[in-house]
Amino acid sequence: MAELTVARKASYLLFAACLVVIAKFDLGPCLLAALVSYMILDLTERRLRDMGTRAAVSRTAAVIVFVVLATVFAWVIVRFLTVGLDRLPELLDRVLPRLGGLAEAQGVDFPAENARELRDLVVSAARENARSVGATSGLLTRGFFQVVAGVFVANLRFLTPSVEEDRGSLFDAVRIEFTSRVSLFVRSFERIVGAQFTISVVNTLLTGAFLVIMGFPFRTFLILLTFVCGLIPIVGNIVSNSFITLAGLTVSVQLAVGGLVYLVVLHKLEYLLNSRIVGGSIDTPMWMTLIGLVVGEATMGVPGVLIAPALLHYVREEMRAVPGR
């Protein structure tokens, strides 16, 4: 365990102050863009170096891979927003009368006015969020410049060799300790978000194949929704599963129930995949993760939801390195 020196304590305070400033001035998009960019660059370079590739070639290839992945991910987000705004109202228009019929068959009061209000509320919220995301990704906006700044900082840090020179001063000691804090946080983000991304891709492929084979309607929208929501721990699967079940209900109750059973079994198997990918060291309780998601959303919005699990893991790893006495 590391000794709690003055420089180490100062680095903790400085790291906490940086998080407060990021939350205070809504710099979550900048932080998230920087973390994701550096994760892709660093992971690609390390994999290539492990394969025996030269350093210069590895760095160049990492930048190329980053540009390709960033382009693909941007296309997926834009496609999800455009398809979602087009298909979501149609999905709700088809499923709400079906729900009303089922409620009436079971003797449950399901007023048509409330159904229409629910439909309008969901569509309105989706459009509002889409406009928000679209504004963030638009040119000459604050969010766009934040993302560009985060990507630029990540690439600049990746391409600039680090020099850990210690002249014995307090400033150098704090700088080295703070660099250790940042490195550990980046590793936590890489471990959590990288694993979540891998699991989301696997989940999307298996779910997409199931939707195609079973003949679900709204397949394009549901597949994109599964991938995007899969990046959000716990809550994301609940959202995507709900919409898939509703889409199945527009065809038949049997298809909806079958889809729900398949998704439940699939997610149970994903817990095993998660333990294989991430390892046994990440055992954050679900209640703690949910609290982290709520606090992250309240302080940084959507970027905070994605950063919160990594921050929880980072805090736990830091506490494990501090002596108990």
Coordinates of N, CA and C in Angstrom, one line a residue, residues 44-268:
T44 N -5.4 0.6 -29.0 CA -4.9 0.1 -30.3 C -3.4 0.1 -30.4
E45 N -2.7 1.1 -29.8 CA -1.3 1.1 -29.8 C -0.7 0.0 -29.0
R46 N -1.2 -0.3 -27.8 CA -0.7 -1.3 -27.0 C -0.9 -2.7 -27.6
R47 N -2.1 -2.9 -28.3 CA -2.3 -4.2 -28.9 C -1.3 -4.4 -30.1
L48 N -1.0 -3.4 -30.8 CA -0.1 -3.5 -31.9 C 1.4 -3.7 -31.4
R49 N 1.7 -3.0 -30.3 CA 3.0 -3.1 -29.8 C 3.2 -4.5 -29.2
D50 N 2.2 -5.1 -28.7 CA 2.3 -6.5 -28.2 C 2.5 -7.5 -29.3
M51 N 2.0 -7.1 -30.5 CA 2.2 -8.0 -31.7 C 3.6 -7.7 -32.3
G52 N 4.4 -6.9 -31.8 CA 5.8 -6.7 -32.3 C 5.9 -5.5 -33.3
T53 N 4.8 -4.7 -33.4 CA 4.9 -3.6 -34.4 C 5.7 -2.5 -33.8
R54 N 6.4 -1.8 -34.7 CA 7.3 -0.7 -34.3 C 6.5 0.5 -33.7
A55 N 7.1 1.3 -32.9 CA 6.4 2.3 -32.2 C 5.8 3.3 -33.1
A56 N 6.5 3.8 -34.1 CA 6.0 4.8 -35.0 C 4.8 4.3 -35.8
V57 N 4.9 3.0 -36.3 CA 3.8 2.4 -37.0 C 2.6 2.2 -36.1
S58 N 2.8 1.8 -34.9 CA 1.7 1.6 -34.0 C 1.0 2.9 -33.7
R59 N 1.7 4.0 -33.5 CA 1.0 5.2 -33.3 C 0.2 5.7 -34.5
T60 N 0.8 5.6 -35.7 CA 0.1 6.0 -36.9 C -1.1 5.2 -37.1
A61 N -1.0 3.9 -36.9 CA -2.1 3.0 -37.1 C -3.2 3.3 -36.1
A62 N -2.8 3.6 -34.8 CA -3.8 3.9 -33.8 C -4.6 5.2 -34.2
V63 N -4.0 6.2 -34.7 CA -4.7 7.4 -35.2 C -5.7 7.1 -36.3
I64 N -5.2 6.2 -37.2 CA -6.1 5.8 -38.4 C -7.3 5.1 -37.8
V65 N -7.1 4.1 -36.9 CA -8.2 3.4 -36.4 C -9.2 4.3 -35.6
F66 N -8.6 5.2 -34.9 CA -9.5 6.2 -34.2 C -10.4 7.0 -35.1
V67 N -9.8 7.5 -36.2 CA -10.6 8.3 -37.2 C -11.7 7.4 -37.8
V68 N -11.4 6.2 -38.1 CA -12.4 5.3 -38.7 C -13.5 5.0 -37.7
L69 N -13.2 4.6 -36.4 CA -14.2 4.3 -35.4 C -15.0 5.5 -35.1
A70 N -14.4 6.7 -35.0 CA -15.1 7.9 -34.6 C -16.1 8.2 -35.7
T71 N -15.8 8.0 -37.0 CA -16.7 8.3 -38.1 C -17.9 7.3 -38.0
V72 N -17.6 6.0 -37.8 CA -18.6 5.0 -37.7 C -19.6 5.3 -36.6
F73 N -19.0 5.6 -35.4 CA -19.9 5.9 -34.2 C -20.7 7.1 -34.4
A74 N -20.2 8.2 -35.1 CA -21.0 9.4 -35.3 C -22.1 9.0 -36.3
W75 N -21.9 8.2 -37.3 CA -22.9 7.8 -38.2 C -24.0 7.0 -37.5
V76 N -23.6 6.1 -36.6 CA -24.6 5.3 -35.9 C -25.5 6.2 -35.0
I77 N -24.9 7.2 -34.3 CA -25.7 8.1 -33.5 C -26.7 8.9 -34.4
V78 N -26.2 9.5 -35.5 CA -27.1 10.3 -36.4 C -28.2 9.4 -36.9
R79 N -27.8 8.2 -37.4 CA -28.8 7.3 -37.9 C -29.9 6.9 -36.9
F80 N -29.4 6.7 -35.6 CA -30.4 6.3 -34.5 C -31.4 7.5 -34.3
L81 N -30.9 8.7 -34.3 CA -31.8 9.8 -34.1 C -32.8 10.0 -35.2
T82 N -32.3 9.9 -36.5 CA -33.2 10.1 -37.6 C -34.3 8.9 -37.7
V83 N -33.8 7.7 -37.5 CA -34.7 6.6 -37.6 C -35.7 6.6 -36.4
G84 N -35.2 6.9 -35.2 CA -36.0 6.9 -34.0 C -37.1 7.9 -34.1
L85 N -36.8 9.2 -34.6 CA -37.9 10.2 -34.7 C -38.9 9.8 -35.8
D86 N -38.5 9.0 -36.7 CA -39.5 8.6 -37.8 C -40.3 7.4 -37.3
R87 N -39.7 6.4 -36.6 CA -40.4 5.2 -36.3 C -41.1 5.1 -35.0
L88 N -40.6 5.9 -34.0 CA -41.1 5.9 -32.6 C -42.6 6.3 -32.6
P89 N -43.0 7.4 -33.3 CA -44.5 7.7 -33.2 C -45.3 6.6 -33.8
E90 N -44.8 5.9 -34.9 CA -45.6 4.9 -35.5 C -45.7 3.7 -34.6
L91 N -44.6 3.3 -33.9 CA -44.6 2.2 -33.0 C -45.6 2.4 -31.9
L92 N -45.7 3.6 -31.3 CA -46.6 3.9 -30.2 C -48.0 4.0 -30.7
D93 N -48.2 4.5 -32.0 CA -49.6 4.5 -32.5 C -50.1 3.1 -32.7
R94 N -49.3 2.1 -33.0 CA -49.7 0.8 -33.2 C -49.9 0.0 -31.9
V95 N -49.0 0.3 -30.9 CA -49.0 -0.6 -29.7 C -50.0 -0.1 -28.7
L96 N -50.3 1.2 -28.6 CA -51.2 1.7 -27.6 C -52.7 1.2 -27.8
P97 N -53.2 1.1 -29.0 CA -54.5 0.5 -29.1 C -54.5 -1.0 -28.7
R98 N -53.3 -1.7 -29.0 CA -53.2 -3.1 -28.6 C -53.2 -3.2 -27.1
L99 N -52.5 -2.3 -26.4 CA -52.5 -2.3 -24.9 C -53.9 -2.0 -24.4
G100 N -54.6 -1.1 -25.1 CA -56.0 -0.8 -24.6 C -56.9 -2.0 -24.8
G101 N -56.7 -2.8 -25.9 CA -57.5 -4.0 -26.1 C -57.2 -5.0 -25.0
L102 N -56.0 -5.2 -24.7 CA -55.6 -6.2 -23.7 C -56.1 -5.8 -22.3
A103 N -56.0 -4.5 -22.0 CA -56.5 -4.0 -20.7 C -58.0 -4.2 -20.6
E104 N -58.7 -4.0 -21.7 CA -60.2 -4.2 -21.7 C -60.5 -5.6 -21.5
A105 N -59.8 -6.5 -22.2 CA -60.0 -8.0 -22.1 C -59.8 -8.5 -20.6
Q106 N -58.9 -7.8 -19.9 CA -58.6 -8.2 -18.6 C -59.4 -7.4 -17.5
G107 N -60.3 -6.5 -18.0 CA -61.1 -5.8 -17.1 C -60.4 -4.6 -16.4
V108 N -59.3 -4.2 -17.0 CA -58.5 -3.1 -16.4 C -58.8 -1.8 -17.2
D109 N -59.0 -0.7 -16.4 CA -59.4 0.6 -17.0 C -58.1 1.2 -17.7
F110 N -58.2 1.4 -19.0 CA -57.1 2.0 -19.7 C -57.7 3.1 -20.6
P111 N -58.0 4.3 -20.1 CA -58.6 5.3 -20.9 C -57.9 5.7 -22.1
A112 N -58.6 5.9 -23.2 CA -58.0 6.3 -24.5 C -57.3 7.6 -24.4
E113 N -57.8 8.5 -23.6 CA -57.2 9.9 -23.5 C -55.8 9.7 -22.8
N114 N -55.7 8.9 -21.8 CA -54.4 8.7 -21.2 C -53.4 8.0 -22.1
A115 N -53.9 7.1 -23.0 CA -53.0 6.5 -23.9 C -52.5 7.5 -24.9
R116 N -53.4 8.4 -25.4 CA -52.9 9.4 -26.3 C -51.9 10.4 -25.6
E117 N -52.2 10.7 -24.4 CA -51.3 11.6 -23.6 C -49.9 10.9 -23.4
L118 N -49.9 9.6 -23.2 CA -48.7 8.9 -23.0 C -47.9 8.9 -24.3
R119 N -48.6 8.7 -25.4 CA -47.9 8.7 -26.7 C -47.3 10.1 -27.0
D120 N -48.1 11.1 -26.8 CA -47.6 12.5 -27.0 C -46.4 12.8 -26.1
L121 N -46.5 12.3 -24.8 CA -45.4 12.6 -23.9 C -44.1 11.9 -24.3
V122 N -44.2 10.7 -24.7 CA -43.0 9.9 -25.1 C -42.4 10.5 -26.4
V123 N -43.2 10.8 -27.3 CA -42.7 11.4 -28.6 C -42.1 12.8 -28.4
S124 N -42.8 13.6 -27.5 CA -42.2 14.9 -27.2 C -40.9 14.8 -26.5
A125 N -40.8 13.9 -25.6 CA -39.5 13.8 -24.9 C -38.4 13.3 -25.8
A126 N -38.7 12.3 -26.7 CA -37.8 11.8 -27.6 C -37.3 12.9 -28.6
R127 N -38.2 13.8 -29.1 CA -37.8 14.8 -30.0 C -37.0 15.9 -29.2
E128 N -37.4 16.2 -28.0 CA -36.6 17.2 -27.2 C -35.2 16.7 -27.0
N129 N -35.0 15.4 -26.6 CA -33.6 14.9 -26.5 C -32.9 14.8 -27.8
A130 N -33.6 14.5 -28.9 CA -32.9 14.5 -30.2 C -32.5 15.9 -30.6
R131 N -33.3 16.9 -30.3 CA -32.9 18.2 -30.6 C -31.7 18.6 -29.8
S132 N -31.7 18.2 -28.5 CA -30.5 18.5 -27.6 C -29.3 17.8 -28.1
V133 N -29.4 16.6 -28.5 CA -28.2 15.9 -29.0 C -27.8 16.4 -30.4
G134 N -28.8 16.8 -31.2 CA -28.4 17.4 -32.5 C -27.8 18.7 -32.4
A135 N -28.2 19.5 -31.4 CA -27.6 20.8 -31.2 C -26.1 20.6 -30.7
T136 N -26.0 19.6 -29.8 CA -24.6 19.3 -29.3 C -23.7 18.9 -30.4
S137 N -24.2 18.2 -31.4 CA -23.3 17.7 -32.5 C -23.3 18.7 -33.6
G138 N -24.0 19.7 -33.5 CA -24.1 20.7 -34.6 C -22.8 21.6 -34.6
L139 N -22.6 22.2 -35.8 CA -21.4 23.1 -35.9 C -21.6 24.4 -35.1
L140 N -20.5 25.0 -34.7 CA -20.6 26.3 -34.0 C -21.4 26.3 -32.8
T141 N -21.4 25.2 -32.0 CA -22.1 25.2 -30.8 C -21.1 24.9 -29.7
R142 N -21.5 25.2 -28.4 CA -20.7 25.0 -27.3 C -20.3 23.5 -27.1
G143 N -21.3 22.6 -27.3 CA -21.1 21.2 -27.2 C -20.2 20.7 -28.2
F144 N -20.3 21.2 -29.5 CA -19.4 20.7 -30.5 C -18.0 21.1 -30.2
F145 N -17.7 22.3 -29.8 CA -16.4 22.7 -29.5 C -15.8 21.9 -28.3
Q146 N -16.7 21.6 -27.3 CA -16.2 20.8 -26.2 C -15.7 19.4 -26.7
V147 N -16.5 18.8 -27.6 CA -16.1 17.5 -28.1 C -14.8 17.6 -28.9
V148 N -14.7 18.6 -29.7 CA -13.5 18.8 -30.5 C -12.3 19.0 -29.6
A149 N -12.5 19.8 -28.5 CA -11.4 20.1 -27.6 C -11.0 18.8 -26.9
G150 N -12.0 18.0 -26.5 CA -11.6 16.7 -25.8 C -10.9 15.8 -26.7
V151 N -11.3 15.7 -28.0 CA -10.6 14.8 -29.0 C -9.2 15.4 -29.2
F152 N -9.0 16.7 -29.4 CA -7.7 17.3 -29.6 C -6.8 17.0 -28.4
V153 N -7.3 17.2 -27.2 CA -6.4 17.0 -26.0 C -6.0 15.6 -25.9
A154 N -6.9 14.6 -26.2 CA -6.6 13.2 -26.1 C -5.5 12.9 -27.2
N155 N -5.7 13.3 -28.4 CA -4.7 13.1 -29.4 C -3.3 13.7 -29.1
L156 N -3.4 14.9 -28.6 CA -2.2 15.6 -28.3 C -1.4 14.9 -27.2
R157 N -2.2 14.5 -26.1 CA -1.5 13.7 -25.0 C -1.0 12.4 -25.6
F158 N -1.7 11.7 -26.5 CA -1.2 10.4 -27.0 C 0.0 10.6 -27.8
L159 N 0.1 11.6 -28.6 CA 1.3 11.8 -29.5 C 2.5 12.5 -28.8
T160 N 2.3 13.0 -27.6 CA 3.4 13.7 -26.9 C 4.0 12.7 -25.9
P161 N 5.3 12.4 -26.0 CA 5.9 11.5 -25.0 C 5.9 12.2 -23.6
S162 N 5.6 11.4 -22.6 CA 5.6 11.9 -21.2 C 7.0 11.8 -20.6
V163 N 7.3 12.9 -19.8 CA 8.6 13.0 -19.2 C 8.3 13.1 -17.7
E164 N 8.7 12.0 -16.9 CA 8.5 12.0 -15.5 C 9.8 12.5 -14.8
E165 N 10.1 13.7 -14.9 CA 11.3 14.3 -14.3 C 11.0 14.8 -12.9
D166 N 11.7 14.4 -11.9 CA 11.5 14.8 -10.6 C 12.7 15.5 -10.0
R167 N 12.5 16.9 -9.8 CA 13.7 17.7 -9.3 C 13.6 17.8 -7.8
G168 N 12.7 17.1 -7.2 CA 12.7 17.1 -5.7 C 11.8 18.2 -5.1
S169 N 11.2 19.0 -6.0 CA 10.3 20.0 -5.5 C 8.9 19.5 -5.2
L170 N 8.1 20.3 -4.4 CA 6.8 19.9 -4.1 C 5.9 19.9 -5.4
F171 N 6.2 20.8 -6.3 CA 5.4 20.9 -7.5 C 5.6 19.6 -8.3
D172 N 6.8 19.2 -8.5 CA 7.1 18.0 -9.3 C 6.5 16.8 -8.6
A173 N 6.5 16.7 -7.3 CA 6.0 15.6 -6.6 C 4.4 15.5 -6.8
V174 N 3.8 16.7 -6.7 CA 2.3 16.7 -6.8 C 2.0 16.4 -8.3
R175 N 2.8 16.9 -9.2 CA 2.5 16.6 -10.7 C 2.6 15.1 -10.9
I176 N 3.6 14.5 -10.4 CA 3.7 13.0 -10.6 C 2.6 12.3 -10.0
E177 N 2.2 12.7 -8.8 CA 1.1 12.0 -8.1 C -0.2 12.2 -8.8
F178 N -0.4 13.5 -9.3 CA -1.6 13.8 -10.0 C -1.7 13.0 -11.3
T179 N -0.6 12.8 -12.0 CA -0.5 12.0 -13.2 C -0.9 10.6 -12.9
S180 N -0.5 10.1 -11.7 CA -0.9 8.7 -11.3 C -2.4 8.6 -11.1
R181 N -3.0 9.7 -10.5 CA -4.5 9.7 -10.3 C -5.2 9.6 -11.7
V182 N -4.7 10.4 -12.6 CA -5.4 10.5 -13.9 C -5.2 9.1 -14.7
S183 N -4.0 8.6 -14.6 CA -3.7 7.3 -15.2 C -4.6 6.2 -14.7
L184 N -4.8 6.2 -13.4 CA -5.7 5.1 -12.8 C -7.1 5.4 -13.2
F185 N -7.5 6.6 -13.3 CA -8.9 6.9 -13.7 C -9.1 6.5 -15.2
V186 N -8.1 6.7 -16.0 CA -8.2 6.3 -17.4 C -8.3 4.8 -17.5
R187 N -7.5 4.1 -16.7 CA -7.6 2.7 -16.8 C -8.9 2.1 -16.3
S188 N -9.5 2.8 -15.3 CA -10.8 2.4 -14.8 C -11.8 2.6 -15.9
F189 N -11.8 3.7 -16.6 CA -12.7 4.0 -17.7 C -12.5 3.0 -18.8
E190 N -11.3 2.7 -19.1 CA -11.0 1.7 -20.2 C -11.6 0.4 -19.8
R191 N -11.4 0.0 -18.5 CA -11.9 -1.3 -18.1 C -13.4 -1.4 -18.1
I192 N -14.1 -0.4 -17.6 CA -15.5 -0.4 -17.5 C -16.2 -0.2 -18.8
V193 N -15.9 1.0 -19.4 CA -16.6 1.4 -20.6 C -16.2 0.5 -21.8
G194 N -14.9 0.1 -21.8 CA -14.5 -0.8 -22.9 C -15.2 -2.1 -22.8
A195 N -15.4 -2.6 -21.6 CA -16.1 -3.9 -21.5 C -17.6 -3.7 -21.8
Q196 N -18.2 -2.6 -21.4 CA -19.6 -2.3 -21.7 C -19.8 -2.2 -23.2
F197 N -18.8 -1.6 -23.9 CA -19.0 -1.4 -25.3 C -18.9 -2.8 -26.0
T198 N -18.0 -3.7 -25.6 CA -17.9 -5.0 -26.1 C -19.2 -5.8 -25.9
I199 N -19.7 -5.7 -24.7 CA -20.9 -6.4 -24.3 C -22.1 -5.9 -25.2
S200 N -22.1 -4.6 -25.4 CA -23.2 -4.0 -26.2 C -23.2 -4.4 -27.6
V201 N -22.0 -4.6 -28.2 CA -21.8 -5.1 -29.5 C -22.3 -6.5 -29.6
V202 N -21.9 -7.4 -28.7 CA -22.3 -8.8 -28.7 C -23.9 -8.8 -28.5
N203 N -24.4 -8.1 -27.6 CA -25.8 -8.1 -27.3 C -26.6 -7.6 -28.6
T204 N -26.1 -6.6 -29.3 CA -26.7 -6.1 -30.5 C -26.8 -7.1 -31.6
L205 N -25.6 -7.8 -31.8 CA -25.6 -8.8 -32.8 C -26.6 -10.0 -32.5
L206 N -26.6 -10.5 -31.3 CA -27.5 -11.6 -30.9 C -29.0 -11.1 -31.0
T207 N -29.2 -9.9 -30.5 CA -30.6 -9.4 -30.5 C -31.1 -9.1 -31.9
G208 N -30.2 -8.5 -32.7 CA -30.5 -8.3 -34.1 C -30.9 -9.5 -34.9
A209 N -30.0 -10.6 -34.7 CA -30.3 -11.8 -35.4 C -31.7 -12.4 -34.9
F210 N -32.0 -12.3 -33.7 CA -33.3 -12.8 -33.2 C -34.4 -12.0 -33.7
L211 N -34.3 -10.7 -33.8 CA -35.4 -9.8 -34.4 C -35.6 -10.2 -35.8
V212 N -34.6 -10.4 -36.6 CA -34.7 -10.7 -38.0 C -35.4 -12.1 -38.2
I213 N -34.9 -13.1 -37.4 CA -35.4 -14.4 -37.6 C -36.9 -14.5 -37.2
M214 N -37.3 -13.8 -36.1 CA -38.6 -13.9 -35.6 C -39.6 -12.9 -36.3
G215 N -39.0 -12.1 -37.2 CA -39.9 -11.2 -38.0 C -40.5 -10.0 -37.2
F216 N -39.7 -9.5 -36.3 CA -40.2 -8.3 -35.5 C -40.3 -7.1 -36.4
P217 N -41.3 -6.2 -36.2 CA -41.4 -5.0 -37.0 C -40.4 -4.0 -36.3
F218 N -40.1 -2.9 -37.1 CA -39.3 -1.8 -36.6 C -37.9 -2.3 -36.2
R219 N -37.4 -3.2 -37.1 CA -36.1 -3.9 -36.7 C -34.9 -2.9 -36.7
T220 N -34.8 -2.0 -37.7 CA -33.7 -1.1 -37.8 C -33.6 -0.2 -36.5
F221 N -34.8 0.4 -36.1 CA -34.9 1.2 -35.0 C -34.5 0.4 -33.7
L222 N -35.0 -0.8 -33.6 CA -34.7 -1.6 -32.4 C -33.3 -2.0 -32.3
I223 N -32.7 -2.3 -33.4 CA -31.2 -2.7 -33.4 C -30.4 -1.6 -32.9
L224 N -30.6 -0.4 -33.5 CA -29.9 0.8 -33.2 C -30.1 1.2 -31.7
L225 N -31.4 1.0 -31.3 CA -31.7 1.3 -29.9 C -31.0 0.4 -28.9
T226 N -30.9 -0.9 -29.3 CA -30.2 -1.9 -28.5 C -28.7 -1.5 -28.3
F227 N -28.1 -1.1 -29.4 CA -26.7 -0.8 -29.3 C -26.4 0.5 -28.4
V228 N -27.2 1.5 -28.7 CA -27.0 2.8 -28.0 C -27.3 2.7 -26.5
C229 N -28.5 2.0 -26.2 CA -28.9 1.8 -24.8 C -27.9 0.9 -24.1
G230 N -27.4 -0.1 -24.9 CA -26.4 -1.0 -24.3 C -25.2 -0.4 -23.7
L231 N -24.9 0.8 -24.1 CA -23.7 1.5 -23.5 C -24.0 2.0 -22.1
I232 N -25.2 2.0 -21.7 CA -25.6 2.5 -20.4 C -25.8 1.3 -19.5
P233 N -25.1 1.2 -18.4 CA -25.2 0.0 -17.5 C -26.6 -0.1 -16.9
I234 N -27.2 -1.3 -16.8 CA -28.4 -1.6 -16.1 C -29.6 -1.0 -16.8
V235 N -29.7 0.3 -16.7 CA -30.9 1.0 -17.2 C -31.1 0.8 -18.7
G236 N -30.0 0.8 -19.5 CA -30.0 0.7 -20.9 C -30.8 -0.5 -21.4
N237 N -30.5 -1.7 -20.8 CA -31.1 -2.9 -21.2 C -32.6 -2.9 -20.9
I238 N -33.0 -2.3 -19.8 CA -34.4 -2.2 -19.4 C -35.2 -1.4 -20.5
V239 N -34.6 -0.3 -20.9 CA -35.2 0.6 -21.9 C -35.4 -0.2 -23.3
S240 N -34.3 -0.8 -23.8 CA -34.3 -1.5 -25.0 C -35.2 -2.7 -25.0
N241 N -35.2 -3.4 -23.9 CA -36.1 -4.6 -23.7 C -37.6 -4.2 -23.8
S242 N -37.9 -3.1 -23.1 CA -39.3 -2.6 -23.1 C -39.8 -2.3 -24.5
F243 N -39.0 -1.6 -25.3 CA -39.4 -1.3 -26.7 C -39.5 -2.5 -27.6
I244 N -38.6 -3.4 -27.4 CA -38.6 -4.7 -28.2 C -39.9 -5.4 -27.8
T245 N -40.2 -5.5 -26.5 CA -41.5 -6.2 -26.1 C -42.7 -5.5 -26.7
L246 N -42.7 -4.2 -26.7 CA -43.8 -3.4 -27.2 C -43.9 -3.6 -28.7
A247 N -42.8 -3.7 -29.4 CA -42.8 -3.9 -30.9 C -43.4 -5.3 -31.2
G248 N -43.0 -6.3 -30.4 CA -43.6 -7.7 -30.5 C -45.1 -7.7 -30.3
L249 N -45.5 -6.8 -29.4 CA -46.9 -6.8 -29.0 C -47.8 -6.3 -30.2
T250 N -47.2 -5.5 -31.1 CA -48.0 -5.0 -32.2 C -48.3 -6.2 -33.2
V251 N -47.6 -7.3 -33.1 CA -47.9 -8.5 -33.9 C -48.7 -9.4 -33.2
S252 N -48.3 -9.9 -32.0 CA -49.0 -10.8 -31.2 C -48.5 -10.9 -29.8
V253 N -49.3 -11.3 -28.8 CA -48.9 -11.4 -27.4 C -47.8 -12.5 -27.3
Q254 N -47.9 -13.6 -28.1 CA -46.9 -14.7 -28.1 C -45.6 -14.2 -28.5
L255 N -45.5 -13.3 -29.6 CA -44.2 -12.8 -30.0 C -43.6 -11.9 -29.0
A256 N -44.4 -11.1 -28.3 CA -43.9 -10.2 -27.3 C -43.3 -11.0 -26.1
V257 N -44.1 -12.0 -25.6 CA -43.6 -12.8 -24.5 C -42.4 -13.6 -24.9
G258 N -42.4 -14.2 -26.1 CA -41.2 -14.9 -26.6 C -40.0 -14.0 -26.7
G259 N -40.1 -12.8 -27.1 CA -39.0 -11.9 -27.2 C -38.5 -11.5 -25.8
L260 N -39.4 -11.3 -24.9 CA -39.0 -11.0 -23.5 C -38.3 -12.1 -22.9
V261 N -38.7 -13.3 -23.0 CA -38.1 -14.5 -22.5 C -36.7 -14.6 -23.1
Y262 N -36.5 -14.5 -24.4 CA -35.2 -14.5 -25.0 C -34.3 -13.5 -24.5
L263 N -34.8 -12.3 -24.3 CA -33.9 -11.2 -23.8 C -33.5 -11.4 -22.4
V264 N -34.4 -11.9 -21.6 CA -34.0 -12.2 -20.2 C -32.9 -13.3 -20.1
V265 N -33.1 -14.4 -20.9 CA -32.0 -15.4 -21.0 C -30.7 -14.9 -21.5
L266 N -30.8 -14.0 -22.5 CA -29.6 -13.5 -23.1 C -28.9 -12.6 -22.1
H267 N -29.6 -11.8 -21.4 CA -28.9 -10.9 -20.4 C -28.3 -11.7 -19.3
K268 N -28.9 -12.8 -18.9 CA -28.3 -13.7 -17.9 C -27.0 -14.3 -18.4

